[in-house]
Amino acid sequence: MGSLYSAGCQDFLGLSPQDVASSPLYLDCVVLTRGSSYSALTTSCLVAFAGLLYRCILTPTFFRNRYKKSYSDLQPRQRRTFQMDHIDFILKTISLTFSVGPVYLVLMQGRRWSDPCFGTSKFKLGDSAFFATAVLSALFLFQLLCEERLKFVDTLHHYGGLLIIQGYAAWNVSLPVGKPLLFAEVRMMADICLLWLVLSDAYGLIKTASLILRRCFQPATTALVRLYMFAFCATMAMTILEAVVVFYAAYLSWDKLSTLSKVTIYVLQGLFTWSKYNNNLPFYAMYKQSRTKSCIARCYL
């Protein structure tokens, strides 16, 4: 397949065999094309991995041994949600691990997608980024399939995420031959998708960790009140940060993006911000409720 990617990118960019070895644009093209081609297969394997966690590893027995009474006191629906939260946390941790490096090196240090992750490794920064997006895509698919009480706003968020991840992969490998200028837009969209990925992973880890940790505290305690307040403030901050960063990145590339790309970015970012905002509000509601109960409990001491 490597020869096929090589020939395709050489033909697409209109390069002679002598220019291939010295063209950084060609190397980026090969990496992004390879990543897009394997996107569906990688996502399918990761969905199977999530299913393995769900069926064989993160079982009720595991949670009873780990969380004791905190888990035993939960209702069946709460136990299922608790299990899904752990799968969410694991997959987003993996995704963030593989996406932080490309964000720092490509967007902040000026490295290229075709640069190796470590020394002379054949695993490129673009490969790492594509794997991270496949992990998040697999998580969205798994939750759409297995989460019985997924909110409507979360359903829209997941469909939007799948649209940009899988749509980008399809767009990347279907560029018309003889129009290499379009590849510059592909790379810009890759940068913006990577920003979405990292900020979404960071937001998701804060949210999911807070939902898991609340089961470790006694009700109506000061620690639980502080946890809810932290979760609300941190998730709101990440929601605002994501919107500001993505809109600013799109603004910097405004003249080089097509109208369709601009509309896609702004519509999806609006959807993501709305979804996250609605998911943040329950933390504030739980904070007020827990604070009231904590005050009442102290009054009767």
Short mmCIF file of C-alpha atoms in Angstrom, two decimals:
data_model
loop_
_atom_site.label_atom_id
_atom_site.label_comp_id
_atom_site.label_asym_id
_atom_site.label_seq_id
_atom_site.Cartn_x
_atom_site.Cartn_y
_atom_site.Cartn_z
CA MET A 1 0.00 0.00 0.00
CA GLY A 2 2.92 2.32 0.62
CA SER A 3 3.72 2.36 -3.11
CA LEU A 4 0.09 3.19 -3.89
CA TYR A 5 0.07 6.17 -1.49
CA SER A 6 3.39 7.31 -2.94
CA ALA A 7 2.20 7.12 -6.54
CA GLY A 8 -1.12 8.78 -5.71
CA CYS A 9 0.47 11.73 -3.91
CA GLN A 10 3.12 12.13 -6.60
CA ASP A 11 0.42 12.26 -9.27
CA PHE A 12 -1.83 14.55 -7.20
CA LEU A 13 0.91 17.10 -6.52
CA GLY A 14 2.32 16.87 -10.04
CA LEU A 15 5.85 16.05 -8.87
CA SER A 16 8.60 14.39 -10.85
CA PRO A 17 10.34 11.33 -9.34
CA GLN A 18 13.39 13.51 -8.66
CA ASP A 19 11.36 16.03 -6.61
CA VAL A 20 9.57 13.48 -4.44
CA ALA A 21 12.36 12.88 -1.92
CA SER A 22 12.84 16.59 -1.21
CA SER A 23 9.18 17.66 -1.08
CA PRO A 24 7.78 18.07 2.46
CA LEU A 25 4.32 18.53 0.96
CA TYR A 26 4.57 15.09 -0.61
CA LEU A 27 5.56 13.50 2.71
CA ASP A 28 2.61 15.15 4.46
CA CYS A 29 0.31 13.94 1.69
CA VAL A 30 1.45 10.33 2.15
CA VAL A 31 0.95 10.44 5.93
CA LEU A 32 -2.50 12.06 5.77
CA THR A 33 -3.65 9.75 2.96
CA ARG A 34 -2.47 6.66 4.82
CA GLY A 35 -4.17 7.78 8.02
CA SER A 36 -7.44 8.50 6.22
CA SER A 37 -7.36 5.12 4.47
CA TYR A 38 -7.01 3.19 7.73
CA SER A 39 -9.45 5.37 9.68
CA ALA A 40 -12.49 3.07 9.33
CA LEU A 41 -10.54 -0.11 10.15
CA THR A 42 -8.88 1.46 13.19
CA THR A 43 -12.21 2.78 14.45
CA SER A 44 -13.82 -0.66 14.10
CA CYS A 45 -11.02 -2.31 16.09
CA LEU A 46 -11.33 0.31 18.83
CA VAL A 47 -15.11 -0.18 19.05
CA ALA A 48 -14.36 -3.88 19.59
CA PHE A 49 -11.86 -2.89 22.32
CA ALA A 50 -14.55 -0.79 24.02
CA GLY A 51 -16.88 -3.79 23.85
CA LEU A 52 -14.18 -5.95 25.46
CA LEU A 53 -13.89 -3.46 28.33
CA TYR A 54 -17.65 -3.42 28.72
CA ARG A 55 -18.21 -7.19 28.64
CA CYS A 56 -15.08 -8.73 30.13
CA ILE A 57 -13.01 -6.25 32.16
CA LEU A 58 -15.14 -3.48 33.69
CA THR A 59 -17.73 -5.91 35.02
CA PRO A 60 -20.00 -5.57 38.09
CA THR A 61 -17.60 -7.85 39.98
CA PHE A 62 -14.71 -5.48 39.27
CA PHE A 63 -16.69 -2.49 40.56
CA ARG A 64 -17.88 -4.30 43.68
CA ASN A 65 -14.30 -5.21 44.56
CA ARG A 66 -13.03 -1.72 43.82
CA TYR A 67 -15.75 0.59 45.13
CA LYS A 68 -17.41 -1.66 47.75
CA LYS A 69 -20.53 -0.08 49.23
CA SER A 70 -20.38 3.00 46.98
CA TYR A 71 -21.19 0.75 44.02
CA SER A 72 -23.51 -1.68 45.81
CA ASP A 73 -25.82 1.16 46.86
CA LEU A 74 -26.39 2.29 43.26
CA GLN A 75 -29.54 1.49 41.34
CA PRO A 76 -29.17 -0.77 38.23
CA ARG A 77 -29.43 2.22 35.87
CA GLN A 78 -26.82 4.13 37.89
CA ARG A 79 -24.48 1.13 37.79
CA ARG A 80 -24.70 1.00 34.01
CA THR A 81 -23.98 4.72 33.78
CA PHE A 82 -21.06 4.29 36.18
CA GLN A 83 -19.66 1.55 33.94
CA MET A 84 -20.02 3.70 30.81
CA ASP A 85 -18.27 6.59 32.59
CA HIS A 86 -15.21 4.40 33.19
CA ILE A 87 -15.07 3.35 29.53
CA ASP A 88 -15.40 7.01 28.54
CA PHE A 89 -12.54 7.95 30.87
CA ILE A 90 -10.21 5.21 29.59
CA LEU A 91 -10.74 5.93 25.89
CA LYS A 92 -10.45 9.70 26.28
CA THR A 93 -7.24 9.26 28.25
CA ILE A 94 -5.82 7.19 25.38
CA SER A 95 -7.00 9.76 22.83
CA LEU A 96 -5.51 12.69 24.75
CA THR A 97 -2.20 10.84 25.17
CA PHE A 98 -1.83 10.41 21.40
CA SER A 99 -3.05 13.91 20.48
CA VAL A 100 -1.10 16.15 22.88
CA GLY A 101 2.23 15.52 21.13
CA PRO A 102 1.01 16.43 17.61
CA VAL A 103 -0.74 19.56 18.92
CA TYR A 104 2.37 20.82 20.65
CA LEU A 105 4.86 19.87 17.94
CA VAL A 106 2.81 20.68 14.81
CA LEU A 107 0.80 23.72 15.92
CA MET A 108 3.25 25.31 18.35
CA GLN A 109 6.70 24.15 17.26
CA GLY A 110 6.13 24.25 13.50
CA ARG A 111 6.85 20.56 12.91
CA ARG A 112 5.27 18.71 9.99
CA TRP A 113 2.72 15.90 10.01
CA SER A 114 5.32 13.65 8.38
CA ASP A 115 7.89 14.14 11.18
CA PRO A 116 8.49 11.08 13.40
CA CYS A 117 7.05 11.03 16.91
CA PHE A 118 10.24 9.67 18.44
CA GLY A 119 13.71 9.93 16.90
CA THR A 120 13.68 8.00 13.63
CA SER A 121 10.44 6.14 14.36
CA LYS A 122 8.21 5.21 11.43
CA PHE A 123 5.23 6.26 13.56
CA LYS A 124 4.62 9.84 12.39
CA LEU A 125 2.91 12.75 14.11
CA GLY A 126 0.08 12.42 11.60
CA ASP A 127 -0.31 8.73 12.48
CA SER A 128 -0.56 9.62 16.17
CA ALA A 129 -3.21 12.26 15.47
CA PHE A 130 -5.27 9.92 13.28
CA PHE A 131 -5.15 7.21 15.95
CA ALA A 132 -6.36 9.70 18.56
CA THR A 133 -9.28 10.75 16.36
CA ALA A 134 -10.15 7.09 15.72
CA VAL A 135 -10.29 6.49 19.50
CA LEU A 136 -12.74 9.36 19.96
CA SER A 137 -14.78 8.25 16.96
CA ALA A 138 -14.98 4.72 18.40
CA LEU A 139 -16.13 6.10 21.75
CA PHE A 140 -18.91 8.12 20.09
CA LEU A 141 -20.07 5.06 18.13
CA PHE A 142 -19.98 2.84 21.21
CA GLN A 143 -22.01 5.31 23.26
CA LEU A 144 -24.58 5.74 20.48
CA LEU A 145 -24.99 1.95 20.34
CA CYS A 146 -24.88 1.04 24.03
CA GLU A 147 -25.97 4.07 26.04
CA GLU A 148 -29.73 3.64 26.51
CA ARG A 149 -30.35 7.05 28.07
CA LEU A 150 -28.12 9.23 25.91
CA LYS A 151 -29.49 12.77 25.91
CA PHE A 152 -30.68 14.31 22.66
CA VAL A 153 -28.04 17.03 22.88
CA ASP A 154 -25.32 14.38 23.37
CA THR A 155 -26.65 12.42 20.40
CA LEU A 156 -26.34 15.52 18.20
CA HIS A 157 -22.84 16.14 19.58
CA HIS A 158 -21.72 12.59 18.76
CA TYR A 159 -23.18 12.69 15.26
CA GLY A 160 -21.44 16.01 14.67
CA GLY A 161 -18.15 14.56 15.90
CA LEU A 162 -18.49 11.52 13.65
CA LEU A 163 -19.36 13.78 10.72
CA ILE A 164 -16.18 15.84 11.02
CA ILE A 165 -13.90 12.85 11.77
CA GLN A 166 -15.12 10.43 9.11
CA GLY A 167 -16.06 13.20 6.67
CA TYR A 168 -12.55 14.61 6.83
CA ALA A 169 -11.06 11.18 6.13
CA ALA A 170 -13.29 10.73 3.06
CA TRP A 171 -12.56 14.26 1.83
CA ASN A 172 -8.82 13.81 2.24
CA VAL A 173 -8.62 10.80 -0.09
CA SER A 174 -11.01 12.18 -2.74
CA LEU A 175 -9.25 15.40 -3.77
CA PRO A 176 -9.20 15.89 -7.56
CA VAL A 177 -5.90 15.32 -9.32
CA GLY A 178 -4.14 18.45 -10.52
CA LYS A 179 -5.35 20.75 -7.73
CA PRO A 180 -2.57 20.66 -5.14
CA LEU A 181 -3.66 24.01 -3.72
CA LEU A 182 -6.62 22.19 -2.14
CA PHE A 183 -4.17 20.20 -0.04
CA ALA A 184 -3.28 23.35 1.89
CA GLU A 185 -6.91 23.54 3.00
CA VAL A 186 -6.81 19.87 3.97
CA ARG A 187 -3.85 20.54 6.26
CA MET A 188 -5.56 23.57 7.83
CA MET A 189 -8.67 21.52 8.54
CA ALA A 190 -6.44 18.83 10.06
CA ASP A 191 -5.02 21.45 12.43
CA ILE A 192 -8.50 22.60 13.47
CA CYS A 193 -9.72 19.01 13.91
CA LEU A 194 -6.73 18.38 16.16
CA LEU A 195 -7.62 21.40 18.29
CA TRP A 196 -11.17 20.08 18.58
CA LEU A 197 -9.84 16.69 19.59
CA VAL A 198 -7.49 17.84 22.34
CA LEU A 199 -9.91 20.33 23.89
CA SER A 200 -12.79 17.86 23.71
CA ASP A 201 -10.68 15.16 25.37
CA ALA A 202 -9.61 17.52 28.15
CA TYR A 203 -13.21 18.61 28.73
CA GLY A 204 -14.43 15.02 28.72
CA LEU A 205 -11.81 13.86 31.22
CA ILE A 206 -12.73 16.62 33.68
CA LYS A 207 -16.43 15.87 33.34
CA THR A 208 -16.13 12.08 33.56
CA ALA A 209 -13.61 12.11 36.40
CA SER A 210 -15.97 14.34 38.39
CA LEU A 211 -18.90 11.99 37.77
CA ILE A 212 -16.81 9.03 38.94
CA LEU A 213 -15.33 10.78 41.98
CA ARG A 214 -18.71 11.89 43.31
CA ARG A 215 -19.45 8.23 44.11
CA CYS A 216 -16.43 8.21 46.42
CA PHE A 217 -17.78 10.97 48.71
CA GLN A 218 -20.51 10.80 51.31
CA PRO A 219 -23.66 12.81 50.47
CA ALA A 220 -24.05 16.31 51.92
CA THR A 221 -20.35 16.76 52.68
CA THR A 222 -18.17 19.79 52.06
CA ALA A 223 -15.88 17.73 49.82
CA LEU A 224 -18.77 16.82 47.52
CA VAL A 225 -19.93 20.45 47.35
CA ARG A 226 -16.42 21.54 46.36
CA LEU A 227 -16.20 18.78 43.75
CA TYR A 228 -19.40 19.92 42.06
CA MET A 229 -18.28 23.55 42.09
CA PHE A 230 -14.90 22.63 40.62
CA ALA A 231 -16.53 20.47 37.94
CA PHE A 232 -18.90 23.27 36.92
CA CYS A 233 -16.20 25.96 36.77
CA ALA A 234 -13.65 23.73 35.00
CA THR A 235 -16.06 22.42 32.36
CA MET A 236 -17.41 25.91 31.69
CA ALA A 237 -13.86 27.21 31.29
CA MET A 238 -13.03 24.41 28.84
CA THR A 239 -16.24 25.06 26.88
CA ILE A 240 -15.37 28.74 26.46
CA LEU A 241 -11.71 27.97 25.70
CA GLU A 242 -12.64 25.49 22.96
CA ALA A 243 -14.95 27.98 21.24
CA VAL A 244 -12.42 30.83 21.43
CA VAL A 245 -9.47 28.73 20.21
CA VAL A 246 -11.33 27.11 17.29
CA PHE A 247 -12.96 30.37 16.13
CA TYR A 248 -9.60 32.16 16.34
CA ALA A 249 -7.86 29.39 14.38
CA ALA A 250 -10.55 29.61 11.71
CA TYR A 251 -10.18 33.40 11.63
CA LEU A 252 -6.42 33.13 11.03
CA SER A 253 -7.05 30.83 8.06
CA TRP A 254 -10.12 32.68 6.81
CA ASP A 255 -8.76 33.61 3.37
CA LYS A 256 -7.52 30.08 2.70
CA LEU A 257 -10.66 28.16 3.68
CA SER A 258 -13.55 27.47 1.32
CA THR A 259 -17.06 28.64 2.16
CA LEU A 260 -18.12 25.05 2.91
CA SER A 261 -15.24 24.60 5.37
CA LYS A 262 -16.08 27.88 7.13
CA VAL A 263 -19.75 26.97 7.47
CA THR A 264 -18.86 23.47 8.70
CA ILE A 265 -16.49 24.81 11.37
CA TYR A 266 -18.91 27.42 12.69
CA VAL A 267 -21.99 25.17 12.66
CA LEU A 268 -20.21 22.27 14.36
CA GLN A 269 -18.52 24.50 16.92
CA GLY A 270 -21.89 26.05 17.73
CA LEU A 271 -23.33 22.55 18.19
CA PHE A 272 -20.40 21.44 20.37
CA THR A 273 -20.61 24.57 22.56
CA TRP A 274 -24.36 24.21 23.02
CA SER A 275 -23.98 20.53 23.90
CA LYS A 276 -21.22 21.13 26.44
CA TYR A 277 -23.07 24.07 28.02
CA ASN A 278 -26.14 21.89 28.59
CA ASN A 279 -23.97 19.16 30.09
CA ASN A 280 -22.35 21.65 32.48
CA LEU A 281 -25.59 22.92 34.02
CA PRO A 282 -26.34 19.73 36.03
CA PHE A 283 -23.07 20.23 37.93
CA TYR A 284 -24.29 23.62 39.13
CA ALA A 285 -27.69 22.19 40.04
CA MET A 286 -26.03 19.39 42.03
CA TYR A 287 -23.75 21.96 43.67
CA LYS A 288 -26.69 24.01 44.92
CA GLN A 289 -28.57 20.91 46.07
CA SER A 290 -25.55 19.46 47.91
CA ARG A 291 -24.74 22.82 49.47
CA THR A 292 -28.27 23.12 50.84
CA LYS A 293 -28.15 19.60 52.28
CA SER A 294 -24.70 20.24 53.75
CA CYS A 295 -25.92 23.41 55.49
CA ILE A 296 -28.95 21.58 56.88
CA ALA A 297 -26.77 18.72 58.14
CA ARG A 298 -24.44 21.16 59.92
CA CYS A 299 -27.39 22.90 61.55
CA TYR A 300 -28.48 19.66 63.19
CA LEU A 301 -25.02 18.71 64.49
#
